[in-house]
Coordinates of C-alpha atoms (C1' of nucleotides) in Angstrom, one line a residue:
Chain A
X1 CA 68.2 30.0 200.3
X2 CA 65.4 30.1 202.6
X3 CA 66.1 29.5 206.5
X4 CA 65.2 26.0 207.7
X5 CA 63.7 25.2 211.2
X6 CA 66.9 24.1 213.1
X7 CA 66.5 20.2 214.1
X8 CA 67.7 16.8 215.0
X9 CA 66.8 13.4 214.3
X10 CA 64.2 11.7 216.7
X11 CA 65.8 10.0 219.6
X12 CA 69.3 12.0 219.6
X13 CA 69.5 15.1 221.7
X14 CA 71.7 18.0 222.6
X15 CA 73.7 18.1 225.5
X16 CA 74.2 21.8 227.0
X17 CA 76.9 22.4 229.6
X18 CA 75.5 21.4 232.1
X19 CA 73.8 18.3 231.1
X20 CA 77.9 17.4 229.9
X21 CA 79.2 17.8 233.0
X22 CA 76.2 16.2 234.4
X23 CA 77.1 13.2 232.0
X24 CA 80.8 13.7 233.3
X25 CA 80.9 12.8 236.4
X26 CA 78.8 9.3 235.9
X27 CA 81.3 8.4 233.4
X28 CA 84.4 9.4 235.6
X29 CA 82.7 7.3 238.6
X30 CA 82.5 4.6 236.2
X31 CA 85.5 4.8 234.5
X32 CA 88.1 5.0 238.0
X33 CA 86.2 2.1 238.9
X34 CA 86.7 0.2 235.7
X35 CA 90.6 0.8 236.0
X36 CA 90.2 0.3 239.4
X37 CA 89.0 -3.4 238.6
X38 CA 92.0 -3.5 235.8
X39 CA 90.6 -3.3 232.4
X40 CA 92.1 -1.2 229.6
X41 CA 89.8 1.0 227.5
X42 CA 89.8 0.8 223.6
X43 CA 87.8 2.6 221.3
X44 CA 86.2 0.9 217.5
X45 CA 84.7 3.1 214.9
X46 CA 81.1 4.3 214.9
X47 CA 80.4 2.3 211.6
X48 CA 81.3 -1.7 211.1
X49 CA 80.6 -3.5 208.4
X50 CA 77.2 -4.5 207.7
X51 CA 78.4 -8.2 207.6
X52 CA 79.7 -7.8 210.6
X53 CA 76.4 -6.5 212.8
X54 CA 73.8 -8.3 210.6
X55 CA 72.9 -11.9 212.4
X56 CA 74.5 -11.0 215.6
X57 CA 71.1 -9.8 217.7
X58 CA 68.0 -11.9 215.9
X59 CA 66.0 -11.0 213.1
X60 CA 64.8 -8.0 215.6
X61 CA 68.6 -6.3 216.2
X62 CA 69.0 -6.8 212.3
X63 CA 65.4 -4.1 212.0
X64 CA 67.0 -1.9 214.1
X65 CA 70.1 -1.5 212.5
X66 CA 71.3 2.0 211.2
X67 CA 72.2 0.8 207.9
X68 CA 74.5 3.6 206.1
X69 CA 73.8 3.9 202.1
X70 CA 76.8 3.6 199.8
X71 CA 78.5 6.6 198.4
X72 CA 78.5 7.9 195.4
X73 CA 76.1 6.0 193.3
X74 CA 74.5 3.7 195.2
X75 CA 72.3 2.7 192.4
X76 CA 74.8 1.8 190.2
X77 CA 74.8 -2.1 191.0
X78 CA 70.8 -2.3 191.2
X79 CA 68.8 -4.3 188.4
X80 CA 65.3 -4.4 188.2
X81 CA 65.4 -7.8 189.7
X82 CA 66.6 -6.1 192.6
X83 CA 63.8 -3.9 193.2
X84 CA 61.7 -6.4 192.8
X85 CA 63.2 -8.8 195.3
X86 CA 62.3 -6.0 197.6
X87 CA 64.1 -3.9 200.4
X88 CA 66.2 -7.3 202.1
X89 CA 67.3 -8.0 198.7
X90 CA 68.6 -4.2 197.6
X91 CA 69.9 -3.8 201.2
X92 CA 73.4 -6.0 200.4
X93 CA 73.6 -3.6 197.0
X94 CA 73.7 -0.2 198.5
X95 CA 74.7 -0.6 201.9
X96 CA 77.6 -2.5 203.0
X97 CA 78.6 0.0 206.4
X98 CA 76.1 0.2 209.4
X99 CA 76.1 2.0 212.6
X100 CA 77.4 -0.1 215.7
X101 CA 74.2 -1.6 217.9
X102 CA 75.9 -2.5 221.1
X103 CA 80.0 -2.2 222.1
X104 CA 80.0 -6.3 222.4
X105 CA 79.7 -7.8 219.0
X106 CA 82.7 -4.7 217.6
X107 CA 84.7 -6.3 220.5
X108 CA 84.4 -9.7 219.4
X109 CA 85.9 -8.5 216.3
X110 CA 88.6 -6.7 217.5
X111 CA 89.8 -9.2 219.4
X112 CA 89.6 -11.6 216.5
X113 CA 91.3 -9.4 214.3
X114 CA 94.3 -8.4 216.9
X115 CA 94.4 -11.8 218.4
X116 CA 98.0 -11.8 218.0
X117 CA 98.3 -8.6 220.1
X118 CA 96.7 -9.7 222.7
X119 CA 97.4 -11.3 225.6
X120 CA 94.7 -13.5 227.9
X121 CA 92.9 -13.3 229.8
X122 CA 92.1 -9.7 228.5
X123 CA 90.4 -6.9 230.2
X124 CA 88.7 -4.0 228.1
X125 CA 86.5 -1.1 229.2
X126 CA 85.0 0.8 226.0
X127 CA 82.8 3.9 226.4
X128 CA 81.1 5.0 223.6
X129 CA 77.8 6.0 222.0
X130 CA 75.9 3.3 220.2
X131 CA 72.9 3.4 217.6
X132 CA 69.3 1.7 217.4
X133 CA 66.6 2.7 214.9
X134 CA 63.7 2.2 217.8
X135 CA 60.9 4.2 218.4
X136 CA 61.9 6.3 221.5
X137 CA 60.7 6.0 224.5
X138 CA 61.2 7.4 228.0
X139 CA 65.1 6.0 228.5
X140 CA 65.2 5.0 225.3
X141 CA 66.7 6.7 222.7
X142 CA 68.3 5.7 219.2
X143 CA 71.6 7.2 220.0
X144 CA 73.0 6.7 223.6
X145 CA 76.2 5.7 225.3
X146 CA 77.0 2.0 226.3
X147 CA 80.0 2.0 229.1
X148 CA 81.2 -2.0 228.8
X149 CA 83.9 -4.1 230.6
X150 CA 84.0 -7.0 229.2
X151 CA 87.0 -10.1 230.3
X152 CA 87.9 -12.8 227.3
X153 CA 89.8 -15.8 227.9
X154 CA 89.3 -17.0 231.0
X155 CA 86.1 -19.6 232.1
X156 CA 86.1 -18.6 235.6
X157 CA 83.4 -17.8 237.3
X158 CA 85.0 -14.9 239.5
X159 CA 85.0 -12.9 236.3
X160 CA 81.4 -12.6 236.9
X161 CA 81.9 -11.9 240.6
X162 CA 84.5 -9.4 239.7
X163 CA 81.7 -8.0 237.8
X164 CA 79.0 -7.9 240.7
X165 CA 81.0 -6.1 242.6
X166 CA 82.7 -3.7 240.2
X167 CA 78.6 -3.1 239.5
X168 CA 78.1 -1.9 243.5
X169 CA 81.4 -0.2 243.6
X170 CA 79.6 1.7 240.9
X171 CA 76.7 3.1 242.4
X172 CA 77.7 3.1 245.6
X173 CA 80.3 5.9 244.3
X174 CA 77.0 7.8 241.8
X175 CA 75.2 7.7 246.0
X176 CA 72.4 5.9 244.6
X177 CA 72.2 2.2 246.0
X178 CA 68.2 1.6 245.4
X179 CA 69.4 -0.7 243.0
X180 CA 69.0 -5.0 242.8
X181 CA 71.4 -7.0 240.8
X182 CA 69.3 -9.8 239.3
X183 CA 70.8 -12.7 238.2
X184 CA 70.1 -16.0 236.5
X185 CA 72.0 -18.8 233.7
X186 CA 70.4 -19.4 230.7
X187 CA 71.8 -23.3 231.1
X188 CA 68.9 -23.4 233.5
X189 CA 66.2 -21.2 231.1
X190 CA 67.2 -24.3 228.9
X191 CA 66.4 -26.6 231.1
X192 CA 63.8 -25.0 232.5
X193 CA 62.0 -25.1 229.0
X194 CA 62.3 -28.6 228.5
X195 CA 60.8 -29.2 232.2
X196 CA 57.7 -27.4 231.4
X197 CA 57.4 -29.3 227.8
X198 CA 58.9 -27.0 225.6
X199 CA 62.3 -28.7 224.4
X200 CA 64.1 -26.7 222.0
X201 CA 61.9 -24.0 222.3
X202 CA 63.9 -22.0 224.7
X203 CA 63.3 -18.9 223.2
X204 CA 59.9 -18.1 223.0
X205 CA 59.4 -20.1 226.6
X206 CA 62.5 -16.7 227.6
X207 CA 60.2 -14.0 226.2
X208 CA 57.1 -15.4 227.8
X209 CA 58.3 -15.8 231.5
X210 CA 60.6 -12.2 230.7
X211 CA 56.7 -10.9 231.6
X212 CA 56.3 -12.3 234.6
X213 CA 56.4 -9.1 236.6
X214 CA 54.4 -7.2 233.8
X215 CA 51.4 -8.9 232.6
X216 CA 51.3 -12.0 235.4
X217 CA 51.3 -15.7 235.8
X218 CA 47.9 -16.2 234.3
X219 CA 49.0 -14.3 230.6
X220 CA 52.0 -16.0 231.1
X221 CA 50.8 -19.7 231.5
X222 CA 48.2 -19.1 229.1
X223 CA 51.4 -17.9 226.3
X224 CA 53.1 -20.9 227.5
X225 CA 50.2 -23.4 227.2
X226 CA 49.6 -21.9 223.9
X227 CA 53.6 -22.8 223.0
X228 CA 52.5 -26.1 224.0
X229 CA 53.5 -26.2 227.3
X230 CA 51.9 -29.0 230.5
X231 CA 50.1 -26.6 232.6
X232 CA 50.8 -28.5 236.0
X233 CA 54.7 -27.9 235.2
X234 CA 54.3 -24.7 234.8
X235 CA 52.4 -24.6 238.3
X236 CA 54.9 -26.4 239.7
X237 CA 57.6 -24.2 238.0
X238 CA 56.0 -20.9 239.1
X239 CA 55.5 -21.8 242.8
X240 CA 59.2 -21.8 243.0
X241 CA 59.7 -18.0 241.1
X242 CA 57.0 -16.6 244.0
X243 CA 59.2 -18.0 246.9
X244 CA 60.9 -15.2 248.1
X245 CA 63.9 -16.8 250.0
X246 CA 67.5 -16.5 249.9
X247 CA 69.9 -17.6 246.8
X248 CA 70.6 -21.2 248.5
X249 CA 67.2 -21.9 248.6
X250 CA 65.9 -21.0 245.4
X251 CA 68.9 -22.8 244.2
X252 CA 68.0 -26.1 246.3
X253 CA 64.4 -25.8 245.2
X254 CA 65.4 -25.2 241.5
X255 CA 67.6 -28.5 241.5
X256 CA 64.8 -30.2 243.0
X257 CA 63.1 -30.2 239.8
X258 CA 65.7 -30.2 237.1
X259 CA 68.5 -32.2 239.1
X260 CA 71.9 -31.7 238.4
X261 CA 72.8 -28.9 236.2
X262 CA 75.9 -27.2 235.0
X263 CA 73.9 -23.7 235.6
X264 CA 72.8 -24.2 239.2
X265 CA 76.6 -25.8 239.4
X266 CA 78.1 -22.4 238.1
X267 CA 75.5 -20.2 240.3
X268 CA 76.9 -21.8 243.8
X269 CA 80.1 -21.3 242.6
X270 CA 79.1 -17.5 242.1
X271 CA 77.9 -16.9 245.5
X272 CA 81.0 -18.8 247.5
X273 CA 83.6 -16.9 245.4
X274 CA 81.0 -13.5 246.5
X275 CA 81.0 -14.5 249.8
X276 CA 85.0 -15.2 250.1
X277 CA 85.7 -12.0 248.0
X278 CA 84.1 -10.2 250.9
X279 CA 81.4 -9.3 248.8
X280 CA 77.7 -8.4 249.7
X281 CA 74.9 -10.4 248.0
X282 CA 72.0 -8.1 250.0
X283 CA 71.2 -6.9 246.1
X284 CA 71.6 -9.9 244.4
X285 CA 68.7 -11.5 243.6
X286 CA 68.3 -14.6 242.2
X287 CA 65.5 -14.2 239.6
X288 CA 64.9 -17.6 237.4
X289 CA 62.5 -15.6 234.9
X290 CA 65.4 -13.1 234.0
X291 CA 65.8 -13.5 230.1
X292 CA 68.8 -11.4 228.6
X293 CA 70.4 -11.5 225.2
X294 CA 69.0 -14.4 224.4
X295 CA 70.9 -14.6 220.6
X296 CA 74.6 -14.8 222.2
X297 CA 74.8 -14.7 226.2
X298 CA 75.6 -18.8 227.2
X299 CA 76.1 -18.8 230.5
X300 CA 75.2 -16.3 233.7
X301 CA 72.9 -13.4 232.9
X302 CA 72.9 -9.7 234.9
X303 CA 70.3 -7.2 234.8
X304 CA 70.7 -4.4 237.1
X305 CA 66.9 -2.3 238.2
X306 CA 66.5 0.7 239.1
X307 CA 64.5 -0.2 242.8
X308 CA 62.4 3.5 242.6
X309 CA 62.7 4.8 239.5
X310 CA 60.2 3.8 236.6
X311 CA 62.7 3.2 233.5
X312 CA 64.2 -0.3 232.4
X313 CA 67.2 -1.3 233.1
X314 CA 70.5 0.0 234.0
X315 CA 72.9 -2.0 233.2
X316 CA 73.2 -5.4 232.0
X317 CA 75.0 -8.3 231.0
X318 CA 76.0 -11.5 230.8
X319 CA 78.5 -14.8 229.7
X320 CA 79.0 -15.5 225.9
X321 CA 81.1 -18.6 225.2
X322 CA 81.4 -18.2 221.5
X323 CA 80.9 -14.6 220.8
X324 CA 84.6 -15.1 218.8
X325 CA 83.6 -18.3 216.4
X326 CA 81.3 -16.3 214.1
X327 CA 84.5 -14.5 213.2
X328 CA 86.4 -17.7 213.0
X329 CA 88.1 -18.1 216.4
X330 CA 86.7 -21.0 218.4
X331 CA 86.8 -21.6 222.3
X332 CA 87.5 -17.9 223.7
X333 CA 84.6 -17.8 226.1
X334 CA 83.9 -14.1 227.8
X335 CA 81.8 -12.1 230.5
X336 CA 80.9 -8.3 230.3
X337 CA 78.1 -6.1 231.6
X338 CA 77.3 -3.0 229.9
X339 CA 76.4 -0.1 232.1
X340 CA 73.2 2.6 230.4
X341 CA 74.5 6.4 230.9
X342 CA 71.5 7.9 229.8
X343 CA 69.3 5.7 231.9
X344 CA 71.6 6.3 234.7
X345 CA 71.6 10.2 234.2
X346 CA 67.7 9.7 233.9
X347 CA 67.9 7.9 237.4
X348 CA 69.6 10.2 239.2
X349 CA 68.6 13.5 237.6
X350 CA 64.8 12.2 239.0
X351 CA 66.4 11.3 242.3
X352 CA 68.1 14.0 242.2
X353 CA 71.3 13.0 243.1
X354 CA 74.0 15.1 241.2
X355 CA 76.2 17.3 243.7
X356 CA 76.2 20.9 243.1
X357 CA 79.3 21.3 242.6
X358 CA 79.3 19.4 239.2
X359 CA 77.9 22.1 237.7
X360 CA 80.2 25.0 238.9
X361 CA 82.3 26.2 236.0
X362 CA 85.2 28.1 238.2
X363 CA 85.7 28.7 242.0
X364 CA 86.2 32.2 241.9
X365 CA 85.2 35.4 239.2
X366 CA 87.5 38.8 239.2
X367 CA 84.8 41.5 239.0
X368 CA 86.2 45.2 238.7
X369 CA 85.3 48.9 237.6
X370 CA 87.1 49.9 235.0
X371 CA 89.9 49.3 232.7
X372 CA 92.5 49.9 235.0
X373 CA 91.4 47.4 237.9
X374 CA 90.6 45.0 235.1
X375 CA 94.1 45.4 233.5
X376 CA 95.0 44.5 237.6
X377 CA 92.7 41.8 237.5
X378 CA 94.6 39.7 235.3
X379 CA 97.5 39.6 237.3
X380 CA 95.8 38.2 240.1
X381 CA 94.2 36.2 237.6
X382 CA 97.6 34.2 236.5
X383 CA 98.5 34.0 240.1
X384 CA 95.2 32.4 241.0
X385 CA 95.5 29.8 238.2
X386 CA 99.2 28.8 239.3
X387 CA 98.0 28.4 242.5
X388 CA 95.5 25.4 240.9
X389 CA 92.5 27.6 241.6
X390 CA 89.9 27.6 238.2
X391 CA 89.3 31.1 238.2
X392 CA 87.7 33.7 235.6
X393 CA 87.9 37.4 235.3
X394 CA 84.9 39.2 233.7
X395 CA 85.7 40.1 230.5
X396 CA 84.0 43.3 230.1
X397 CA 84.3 46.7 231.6
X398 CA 80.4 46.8 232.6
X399 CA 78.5 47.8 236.0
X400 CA 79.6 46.1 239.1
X401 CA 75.9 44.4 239.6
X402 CA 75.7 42.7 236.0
X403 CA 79.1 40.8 237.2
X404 CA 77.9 39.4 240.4
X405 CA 74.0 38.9 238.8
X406 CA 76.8 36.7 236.4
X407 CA 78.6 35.0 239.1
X408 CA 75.6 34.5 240.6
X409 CA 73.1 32.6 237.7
X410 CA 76.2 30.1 237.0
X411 CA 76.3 29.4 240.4
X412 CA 80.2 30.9 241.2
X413 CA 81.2 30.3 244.8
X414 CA 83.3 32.7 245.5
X415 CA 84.0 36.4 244.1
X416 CA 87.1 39.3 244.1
X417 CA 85.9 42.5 243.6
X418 CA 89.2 45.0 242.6
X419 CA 88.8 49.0 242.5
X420 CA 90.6 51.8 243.1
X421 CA 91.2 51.3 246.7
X422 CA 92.2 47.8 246.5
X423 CA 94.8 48.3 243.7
X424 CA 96.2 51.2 245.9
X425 CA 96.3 48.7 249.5
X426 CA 96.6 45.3 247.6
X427 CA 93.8 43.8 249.7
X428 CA 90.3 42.9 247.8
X429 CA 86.7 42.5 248.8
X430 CA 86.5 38.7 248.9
X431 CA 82.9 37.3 248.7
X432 CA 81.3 34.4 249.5
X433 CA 78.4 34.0 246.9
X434 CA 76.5 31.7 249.1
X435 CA 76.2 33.1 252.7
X436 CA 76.7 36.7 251.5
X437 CA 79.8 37.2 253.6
X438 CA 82.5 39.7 252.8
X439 CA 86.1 40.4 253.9
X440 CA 89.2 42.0 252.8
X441 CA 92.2 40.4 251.7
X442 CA 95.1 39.9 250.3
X443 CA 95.9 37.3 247.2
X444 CA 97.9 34.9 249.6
X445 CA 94.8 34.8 252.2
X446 CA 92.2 34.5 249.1
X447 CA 94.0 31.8 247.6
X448 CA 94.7 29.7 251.3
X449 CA 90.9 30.3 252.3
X450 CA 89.8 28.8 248.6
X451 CA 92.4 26.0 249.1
X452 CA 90.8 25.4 252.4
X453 CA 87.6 25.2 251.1
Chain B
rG1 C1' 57.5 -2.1 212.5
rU2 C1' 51.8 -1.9 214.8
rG3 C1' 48.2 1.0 217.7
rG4 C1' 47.5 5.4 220.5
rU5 C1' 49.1 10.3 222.5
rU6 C1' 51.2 15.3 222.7
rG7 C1' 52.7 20.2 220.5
rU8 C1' 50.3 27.8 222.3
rA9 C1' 56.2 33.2 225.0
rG10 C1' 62.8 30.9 227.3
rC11 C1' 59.9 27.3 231.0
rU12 C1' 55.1 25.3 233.2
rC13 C1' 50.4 25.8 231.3
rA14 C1' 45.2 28.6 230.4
rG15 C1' 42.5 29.8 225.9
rU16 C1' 34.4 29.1 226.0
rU17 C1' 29.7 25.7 220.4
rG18 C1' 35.0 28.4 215.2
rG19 C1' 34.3 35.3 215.9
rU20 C1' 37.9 41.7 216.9
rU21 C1' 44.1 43.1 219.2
rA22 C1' 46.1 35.1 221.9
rG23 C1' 46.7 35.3 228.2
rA24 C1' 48.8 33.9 233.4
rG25 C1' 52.8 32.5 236.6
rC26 C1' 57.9 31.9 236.6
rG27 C1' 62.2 33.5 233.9
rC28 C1' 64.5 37.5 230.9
rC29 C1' 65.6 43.0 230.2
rU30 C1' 65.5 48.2 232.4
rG31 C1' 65.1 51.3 236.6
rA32 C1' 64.5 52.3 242.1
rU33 C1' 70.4 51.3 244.1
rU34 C1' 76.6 55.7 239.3
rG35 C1' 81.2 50.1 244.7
rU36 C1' 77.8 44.5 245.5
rG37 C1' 74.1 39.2 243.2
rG38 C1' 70.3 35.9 245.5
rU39 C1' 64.7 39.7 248.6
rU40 C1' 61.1 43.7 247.4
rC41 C1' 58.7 47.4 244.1
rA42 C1' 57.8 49.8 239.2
rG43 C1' 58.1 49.4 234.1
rG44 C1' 59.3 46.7 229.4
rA45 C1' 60.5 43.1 225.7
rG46 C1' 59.2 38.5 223.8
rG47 C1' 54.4 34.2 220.1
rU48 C1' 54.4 32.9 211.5
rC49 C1' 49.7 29.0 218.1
rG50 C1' 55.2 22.4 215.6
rU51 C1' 55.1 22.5 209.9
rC52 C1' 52.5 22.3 205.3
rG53 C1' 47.9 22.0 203.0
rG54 C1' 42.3 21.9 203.3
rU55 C1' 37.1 23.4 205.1
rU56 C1' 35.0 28.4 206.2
rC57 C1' 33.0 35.1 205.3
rG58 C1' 36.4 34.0 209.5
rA59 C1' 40.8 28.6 212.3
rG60 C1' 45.0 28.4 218.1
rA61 C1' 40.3 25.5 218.0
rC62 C1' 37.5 21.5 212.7
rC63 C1' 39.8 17.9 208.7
rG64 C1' 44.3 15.7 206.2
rA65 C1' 49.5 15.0 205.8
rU66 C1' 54.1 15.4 208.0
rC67 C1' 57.6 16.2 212.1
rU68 C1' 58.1 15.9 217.4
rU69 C1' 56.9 14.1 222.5
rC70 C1' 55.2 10.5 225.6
rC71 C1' 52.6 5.6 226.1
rA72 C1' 51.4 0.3 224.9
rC73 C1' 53.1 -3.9 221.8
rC74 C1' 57.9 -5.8 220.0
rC75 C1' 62.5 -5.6 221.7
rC76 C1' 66.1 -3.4 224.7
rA77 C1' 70.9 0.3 227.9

RNA sequence: GUGGUUGUAGCUCAGUUGGUUAGAGCGCCUGAUUGUGGUUCAGGAGGUCGUCGGUUCGAGACCGAUCUUCCACCCCA
């Protein structure tokens, strides 16, 4: 057989050492802080059911479905009349598996399906990878983790609080707080639609305003007045999106056009239970063009940016009310946000904002001579370990200077150099890799001073 | 899915209208230093120029396909 080019698909990637431990310590931050907040992680398989992805994200999610072919032969139930029906027709004949898109819709049908295990209101955190055939991008990659919390079974709007500040708690612990929680209710993107003349057309009136920030109000109203929309709403409409004023306002000046609402109702209620939880809403921003997940989120919408970093966003979520009654169990209404690790490794790795030590594989390297202080070595070694210090010995019997030129490039603190006149005294040469420092010592004093450390 | 873009040493990149043997910096290896890394100095290794095909006497350069990267649209973590 001839050698082949080693490769992976487009999109995926390899993660080395030191990008793992990298990826580590975001999900550690994130998951203390999920059981901090009291939700219980479960994990679903990698492939659903096709019928159970298909029809869940738009005619959009469905194209970006990983669709897995059948085994065996996958042929075997195709007619002619099949392939001439084209690809939508042959998909339901030799796929019936596909590769999970997000970590909300599995959840839905888990807790359909163990309904009777369950008790509510019920708290899950889920961290696992997820799948998308899109064209990468920068941040955007067809297989990448999704870290959720989602609660079900409970209408309350301090879920979503809950959330907020589970969200800060969150980055505040990754030391990056350039971030701005924005916030809207799609009851109001409903009724915002029918203001401006578009009734019923909430969707495409969503994707329009979504570009606010991108293309600007005059692309914007021109989409909209091409939907059909009256030009002086929209005036009036976007006059209110450019104040820049606090949460109470916008809220005021909101139900100044659309009245009563059960979305600027729910929205008060968010800030006063914020307020009273003790929480800050200094990056929450109110933002009435935010349009998420438009195919299943009901109620309050999140989107968390990145303030200085050029990528989309971080994290994100939202309320869905009937996620459960597509799999035949009605009135469970629920509230998740899904945090982005790659993004948020992409984030900090350009902020540089990982701590050094996340990348140091033991505290301390045995270095020795020769087979004899090596064979010594490896009592120290055990003794080291007991004591709760990660420590190595070098493995081979090679020149002094390769060992610390190892210690060195994988960035070891600390090293314990053994020869002859050590084993005969019992006290080593203890170095400090970084300042350059070196004493003698005994193994009591190496492992206090380590401890100390 | 549509339109564009990128690919040369481990990394970042040069490479003239198509012309001998494809370069630099950094990194790597060896030595100066047979009990001390990160500094310095000297030497050395490393490339089927993304892949396949075409044009040409001759292709890293031109053409086509394909893969990959990044960007815009769409959508999204």
């Amino acid at each position: 057989m001839s050698t082949q080019k080693p490769s992976i698909p487009k999109g995926t990637r390899d993660f080395g050492p030191e990008e793992s431990s990298r990826r580590n310590y975001i999900m550690d931050i994130i998951k203390s802080n999920f059981k901090l907040y009291g939700f219980s992680q479960i994990e679903t398989p990698a492939i659903e059911n096709l019928s159970t992805l298909t029809g869940k994200y738009g005619d959009e999610g469905d194209k970006l479905l990983f669709k897995i072919i059948n085994s065996g032969d996958y042929l075997k139930n195709v007619t002619t009349d099949d392939l001439e029906g084209g690809s939508q027709q042959m998909l339901s004949k030799i796929s019936e598996k596909g590769l999970r898109y997000d970590l909300t819709v599995p959840f839905a049908r888990f807790v359909v399906q163990h309904r009777n295990d369950i008790t509510f209101p019920f708290k899950r955190f889920q961290i696992q990878p997820v799948w998308r055939a899109d064209r990468p991008q920068k941040g955007r990659y067809r297989e990448f983790y999704q870290c959720d919390a989602d609660i079900v079974g409970t209408d309350s709007l301090w879920n979503e609080v809950n959330l907020t500040m589970l969200i800060q708690d969150v980055f505040r612990d990754l030391k990056y707080e350039q971030i701005t929680i924005k916030i809207n209710h799609r009851d109001i993107l409903s009724k915002l639609a029918s203001f401006v003349g578009l009734p019923g057309q909430e969707i495409p009136f969503c994707v329009a305003i979504d570009k606010l920030d991108k293309i600007g109000d005059e692309k914007v109203t021109e989409e909209l007045i091409g939907l059909g929309a009256d030009s002086a709403k929209i005036a009036e409409l976007f006059e209110i999106f450019g104040k820049e004023d606090s949460s109470a306002s916008k809220l005021e000046a909101i139900a100044s056009i659309l009245g009563s609402s059960r979305g600027i109702d729910e929205l008060k209620d968010y800030f006063k239970f914020l307020k009273l939880a003790g929480g800050s809403d200094a990056n929450v921003e109110l933002d009435f063009s935010l349009a998420r997940g438009l195919t299943y989120y009901t109620g309050v919408i999140f989107e968390v940016k990145a303030n200085d970093v050029k990528i989309g966003s971080i994290c994100g979520g939202g309320r869905y009310d009937n996620l459960t009654g597509v799999f035949g169990m009605e009135n469970v209404s629920g509230v998740g946000i899904s945090f982005g690790l790659d993004r948020i490794y992409d984030v900090l790795t350009e902020k540089n904002l990982f701590p050094t030590s996340v990348n140091q594989p033991v505290d301390a390297l045995i270095l020795h001579f020769d087979q004899e202080s090596f064979e010594h070595g490896l009592g120290l070694l055990a003794k080291m370990r007991s004591a709760g210090i990660t420590c190595e010995i070098y493995p081979d019997v090679i020149k002094i200077k390769k060992q610390f030129n190892y210690a060195d490039k994988i960035g070891i603190p600390y090293t314990i150099v053994i020869g002859s006149e050590e084993i005969k005294t019992g006290k080593y040469a203890f170095k400090n890799m970084k300042s350059g420092e070196q004493q003698t010592l005994d193994i009591n004093e190496i492992i206090q001073l380590i401890q100390n450390d």
